[in-house]
């Protein structure tokens, strides 16, 4: 219902659900506030938004006053002005006037409003209230005396983050904000409270007294730490990034960040950054040299090996943190200059398992829908994925959906931050996820919860029905450790919901036989008709920042840019013309295969850009042996990592804050990231290194003035990126696919690209079920009876964030998480050191009892050098290493 | 970042303030079980917990939060908002002295300062031997008896500092006898 009202003489028609504050802002009328914040509930606590309403005696708080037909409002009368001024005078009675040392100075709402509306004099001569305070956290600082009790931090912690670590305690003038019992802050360190504080009561300790707010410039960039692709602001001055701030309302994250995005910036100006190229001398030591010399050495050696032993003897692995431009240039360099299809990213296993299934079943290897649609999902099934860790900001969207009444069912080997909020959290043993999904399909068939007119025409429908017949609900429930009701209700909710989606992650996809789970999930979506509409779809969640970009850009041994096969002669021809060079026709080796070929002496030269196989690649000592055997090893890095120390040439690269470019996040959104600072020392952004190396090898086609020129080439060669440019991405990201015309529209109309795919449903060729006949995926055996999940912690991203001192404050060591029940069965105590042994190798690590892990399952983070989990990663039946789920036995050390 | 304070430091500081006693939480679970049928039972649950322990221990507050499906910070907010709840152990006797207007004008101030100096504690504090806790309250509703104090559930009126001292001595004597010292 629309209502008409008058504000300061201006008439406006607005939605009847709005409040007066929103209505006034629509008219561009400014009403000052402290306690109001977008996305939070309104409270009316600060009394700054008081307005005069005709017919109402007292002044009213605009933020809590609902609009009403015929309302006449004045926002700037002498009475209102006086109320504001008095409110400010009250606040300043106790607020310490220590703006000289306050980190919020310059962006403090109290400072601004007092300057604008306050009185220049104070009539209060008494002493200020001084509260005893103490440090509650190494990263988040609280100053109780500065607090104006607006409750924004408490609400944001509850309503957005869903953690509720902060609360208001005591009352009246003594009200303070703090954690339970005023204990050390035990939370997700998401930084929302710092963002929401309108004064300096909650600030970042990481930048305490480092730089004044007004002396820094801001650059809008994309967070390098996961595939959410959050927009953030690097605050910098004199080539130093001093802090990150939230880009209010920008990007898919609407400004929200997690601990990594907010605190992880200190890797940028870390003192250990490599500042000059280095080449290994005749006497075996790495020595600093000039760029010309280093590039000449690389060009000579790589070229020589490629010429003498063929392109197959040369390989390259690039991090999926690199930008699209960089990954595009990298594969061009490897393919055209060094004649090799041996190009991959460390996430190769996902590329080989998940990507082909998605392509075969859905015709596209990406998430079908946008992350924003998660905000309003009615039913969501999450399988084998701790979304709040893999993609923290997507996790916030799911929490939002839950608050709106969305029914979330989680299938994980333990509890996550969502478990407390979700409708149900099913602890299904690893390997039995397939049983559960098939159980859901069984319910759909038995209760006829599918549209037979639509699905009737699909291939293999009877096979699918038959495949779920040979087990009854009782045994399904027993196998999956769930109740029959849980399975039946989950299926009913899913089938009955208007908007229903599925998320799956590494634990489901990367366990051996995980492909069957994905196929069964797609069957479930197709059977219930939950594909191809808004709010219905499939989200494969991999944490790799620009993993989607790497797939799109052809950083893959078997695919060229644009997902096309290397084996296709016509596509190869097209790229050969575009690149004016030859592309070998056989597909190359994956990252894992390259390491094996290196061990066998078949791969002689390797180019590593931003990857650290010594810590992250499966195989442990085998990796070290393989790398040492390499005739020529180039490592392009930020730090002298374990791998860089073995290199023949080390090239100093740039961080995310030091380059322009684009990234494609997990929802296919191509976004622009901007350079904040110039290179540290002589370091250069990766794309420039690839370009200059190409030129040093004599290929003028590798010459680019800037990354925008590379993007132009991408737009010309990849059909679903056509028309894209830095200029068009200036304001919004764009979700592919889009055409040239779409892109132009984007620039003018705020078009956001393809929010969801498969608008006409699954294509005709793909309308068929997989009808997986197995009931479980490969499980543990008697020798290695425990399932170990190798995953991420909320506070780290790969091995890269180990260089962040702030994040190391939150977690810096790996421990072996296990349920106390498991521990007692194994007779190992909390804190005792044990050996975890797999078929590949073993590591020793301290036990950490946790009720959040399901019995029989173990969890270990894969970031830390104290427990290099890569030593445990076994080669699986498909020839790829098991990087997420391995089977182990635990022995007392 | 210069790590002037680590997470370990912060945790250590917090631990230093804690008593090391172990508390048996069986009673808390029983109270939660008997009262969780209805929504909005937080305050009755906390009251019952306080009746058992004499105060609301931290571990008990944790169990209450988990048992009722609330966040710990929310429970803490309620515990601190109401003066009826106490977060640390209280004395065997609760001495409440009125500082309302009537008592004040009739010399309540001297009574209060006598009690404070005799007990060696101030408002909201408990003697080291757990003999008594002392509180100043706004009004006890017995202005006709001003100045007035309450010891546990007994009111003592028309006091002066001498009478107050005598009452306190008696109380200590009774306490000693009861404890068989």
Coordinates of N, CA and C in Angstrom, one line a residue, chain A residues 132 135-139 158 162-171 178-186 189 205-206 210 266 420-421 805-806 809-810, chain B residues 1-8 10-11 14 17-18 56-59 61-62 65-66 69-83 87:
Chain A
X132 N 35.9 1.6 34.5 CA 37.1 0.7 34.4 C 37.0 -0.2 33.2
X135 N 41.4 -4.8 28.3 CA 41.5 -5.3 26.9 C 40.7 -6.6 26.8
X136 N 39.8 -6.6 25.8 CA 39.0 -7.8 25.6 C 39.4 -8.7 24.5
X137 N 40.4 -8.2 23.7 CA 40.8 -9.0 22.5 C 42.1 -8.4 21.9
X138 N 42.9 -9.2 21.3 CA 44.1 -8.6 20.7 C 43.9 -7.8 19.5
X139 N 42.7 -8.0 18.8 CA 42.5 -7.3 17.6 C 41.4 -6.3 17.6
X158 N 24.2 -9.7 16.3 CA 23.1 -10.6 16.4 C 22.4 -10.7 15.0
X162 N 24.9 -13.2 13.4 CA 24.3 -14.3 14.1 C 25.1 -14.9 15.2
X163 N 26.1 -14.2 15.7 CA 27.0 -14.7 16.7 C 26.6 -14.2 18.1
X164 N 26.1 -13.0 18.2 CA 25.6 -12.4 19.5 C 26.7 -12.6 20.6
X165 N 27.9 -12.2 20.2 CA 29.0 -12.3 21.2 C 28.9 -11.0 22.1
X166 N 28.3 -10.0 21.6 CA 28.2 -8.7 22.4 C 26.8 -8.6 22.9
X167 N 26.7 -8.0 24.1 CA 25.4 -7.7 24.6 C 25.5 -6.4 25.5
X168 N 24.3 -5.9 25.8 CA 24.3 -4.7 26.7 C 24.2 -5.3 28.1
X169 N 25.0 -4.8 29.1 CA 24.8 -5.2 30.4 C 24.7 -4.0 31.4
X170 N 24.2 -4.3 32.6 CA 23.9 -3.3 33.6 C 22.8 -2.3 33.0
X171 N 22.5 -1.2 33.6 CA 21.4 -0.4 33.1 C 21.6 1.1 33.4
X178 N 29.5 -5.4 26.0 CA 30.6 -6.3 26.2 C 30.2 -7.7 26.0
X179 N 31.2 -8.6 26.0 CA 31.0 -10.0 25.9 C 30.4 -10.6 27.2
X180 N 30.0 -11.8 27.2 CA 29.5 -12.5 28.4 C 30.5 -12.4 29.6
X181 N 30.0 -12.0 30.7 CA 30.8 -11.8 31.9 C 32.1 -10.9 31.7
X182 N 32.0 -10.1 30.6 CA 33.2 -9.3 30.3 C 34.5 -10.1 30.1
X183 N 34.3 -11.3 29.6 CA 35.4 -12.2 29.4 C 36.1 -11.8 28.1
X184 N 37.2 -12.4 27.7 CA 37.8 -12.1 26.4 C 36.8 -12.4 25.3
X185 N 36.8 -11.6 24.3 CA 35.9 -11.8 23.2 C 36.1 -13.1 22.5
X186 N 35.1 -13.9 22.4 CA 35.2 -15.2 21.8 C 34.2 -15.2 20.6
X189 N 35.3 -12.6 14.9 CA 36.2 -11.5 14.5 C 35.8 -10.9 13.1
X205 N 42.5 -2.9 16.8 CA 43.8 -2.8 17.5 C 44.9 -2.9 16.5
X206 N 44.6 -3.6 15.3 CA 45.6 -3.8 14.3 C 46.1 -2.5 13.8
X210 N 48.1 4.2 14.3 CA 49.1 4.0 13.2 C 49.0 5.2 12.2
X266 N 47.6 -7.3 6.5 CA 49.0 -7.0 6.9 C 50.1 -7.9 6.2
X420 N 23.4 -24.2 14.9 CA 22.5 -23.6 16.0 C 21.3 -23.0 15.4
X421 N 21.4 -22.4 14.2 CA 20.3 -21.6 13.6 C 19.5 -22.5 12.6
X805 N 50.2 -11.4 10.7 CA 50.3 -11.5 12.1 C 49.0 -11.4 12.8
X806 N 48.1 -10.5 12.3 CA 46.8 -10.4 13.0 C 46.1 -11.7 13.0
X809 N 47.2 -14.3 15.3 CA 46.8 -14.1 16.7 C 45.6 -14.9 17.0
X810 N 44.8 -15.2 15.9 CA 43.5 -15.9 16.1 C 43.7 -17.4 16.0
Chain B
X1 N 51.6 -5.5 12.1 CA 51.0 -5.1 13.3 C 51.9 -5.5 14.5
X2 N 52.1 -4.6 15.3 CA 53.0 -4.9 16.5 C 52.0 -5.5 17.5
X3 N 52.3 -6.8 17.8 CA 51.4 -7.5 18.7 C 51.7 -7.2 20.1
X4 N 51.2 -6.1 20.6 CA 51.5 -5.7 22.0 C 50.8 -6.6 23.0
X5 N 49.6 -7.1 22.6 CA 48.9 -8.0 23.4 C 48.5 -9.2 22.6
X6 N 48.7 -10.4 23.1 CA 48.2 -11.6 22.4 C 47.0 -12.1 23.0
X7 N 46.3 -13.0 22.2 CA 45.1 -13.6 22.7 C 45.4 -14.3 24.0
X8 N 46.5 -14.9 24.1 CA 46.9 -15.7 25.3 C 47.0 -14.8 26.5
X10 N 45.3 -12.0 26.9 CA 44.0 -11.6 27.3 C 43.3 -12.7 28.1
X11 N 43.5 -13.9 27.6 CA 42.8 -15.0 28.3 C 43.5 -15.2 29.7
X14 N 42.1 -12.9 32.2 CA 40.7 -13.2 32.6 C 40.7 -14.4 33.6
X17 N 41.4 -13.8 37.4 CA 40.4 -13.2 38.2 C 39.4 -14.3 38.7
X18 N 39.5 -15.5 38.1 CA 38.5 -16.5 38.4 C 38.9 -17.3 39.7
X56 N 24.7 -16.5 41.1 CA 24.6 -17.2 39.8 C 26.0 -17.4 39.3
X57 N 26.6 -18.6 39.5 CA 28.0 -18.8 39.1 C 28.0 -18.8 37.5
X58 N 29.2 -18.4 37.0 CA 29.4 -18.3 35.6 C 29.0 -19.6 34.9
X59 N 29.5 -20.7 35.4 CA 29.2 -22.0 34.7 C 27.7 -22.2 34.7
X61 N 25.4 -19.9 34.6 CA 24.8 -19.0 33.6 C 25.0 -19.6 32.2
X62 N 26.2 -20.2 32.0 CA 26.5 -20.9 30.7 C 25.4 -22.0 30.4
X65 N 22.1 -20.6 29.6 CA 22.0 -20.1 28.2 C 21.9 -21.3 27.2
X66 N 22.7 -22.3 27.4 CA 22.7 -23.4 26.5 C 21.3 -24.2 26.6
X69 N 18.5 -22.3 25.0 CA 18.7 -21.9 23.6 C 18.9 -20.4 23.4
X70 N 19.5 -19.8 24.4 CA 19.8 -18.3 24.3 C 21.3 -18.1 24.2
X71 N 21.7 -16.9 23.7 CA 23.1 -16.6 23.7 C 23.6 -16.2 25.1
X72 N 24.8 -16.5 25.3 CA 25.4 -16.2 26.7 C 25.3 -14.7 27.0
X73 N 25.6 -13.9 26.0 CA 25.6 -12.4 26.2 C 24.2 -12.0 26.6
X74 N 23.2 -12.6 26.1 CA 21.8 -12.2 26.4 C 21.5 -12.5 27.9
X75 N 21.9 -13.7 28.3 CA 21.7 -14.1 29.7 C 22.5 -13.1 30.6
X76 N 23.7 -12.7 30.2 CA 24.5 -11.8 31.0 C 23.8 -10.5 31.1
X77 N 23.2 -10.0 30.0 CA 22.5 -8.8 30.0 C 21.4 -8.8 31.0
X78 N 20.6 -9.9 31.1 CA 19.5 -9.9 32.1 C 20.1 -10.0 33.5
X79 N 21.1 -10.8 33.7 CA 21.8 -10.9 35.0 C 22.2 -9.6 35.6
X80 N 22.8 -8.8 34.7 CA 23.3 -7.5 35.2 C 22.3 -6.4 35.3
X81 N 21.2 -6.6 34.5 CA 20.2 -5.5 34.5 C 19.4 -5.5 35.8
X82 N 19.1 -6.7 36.4 CA 18.3 -6.7 37.6 C 19.3 -6.8 38.8
X83 N 19.1 -5.9 39.8 CA 19.9 -6.0 40.9 C 19.7 -7.2 41.8
X87 N 26.5 -12.1 40.8 CA 27.4 -12.9 40.0 C 28.6 -13.5 40.8

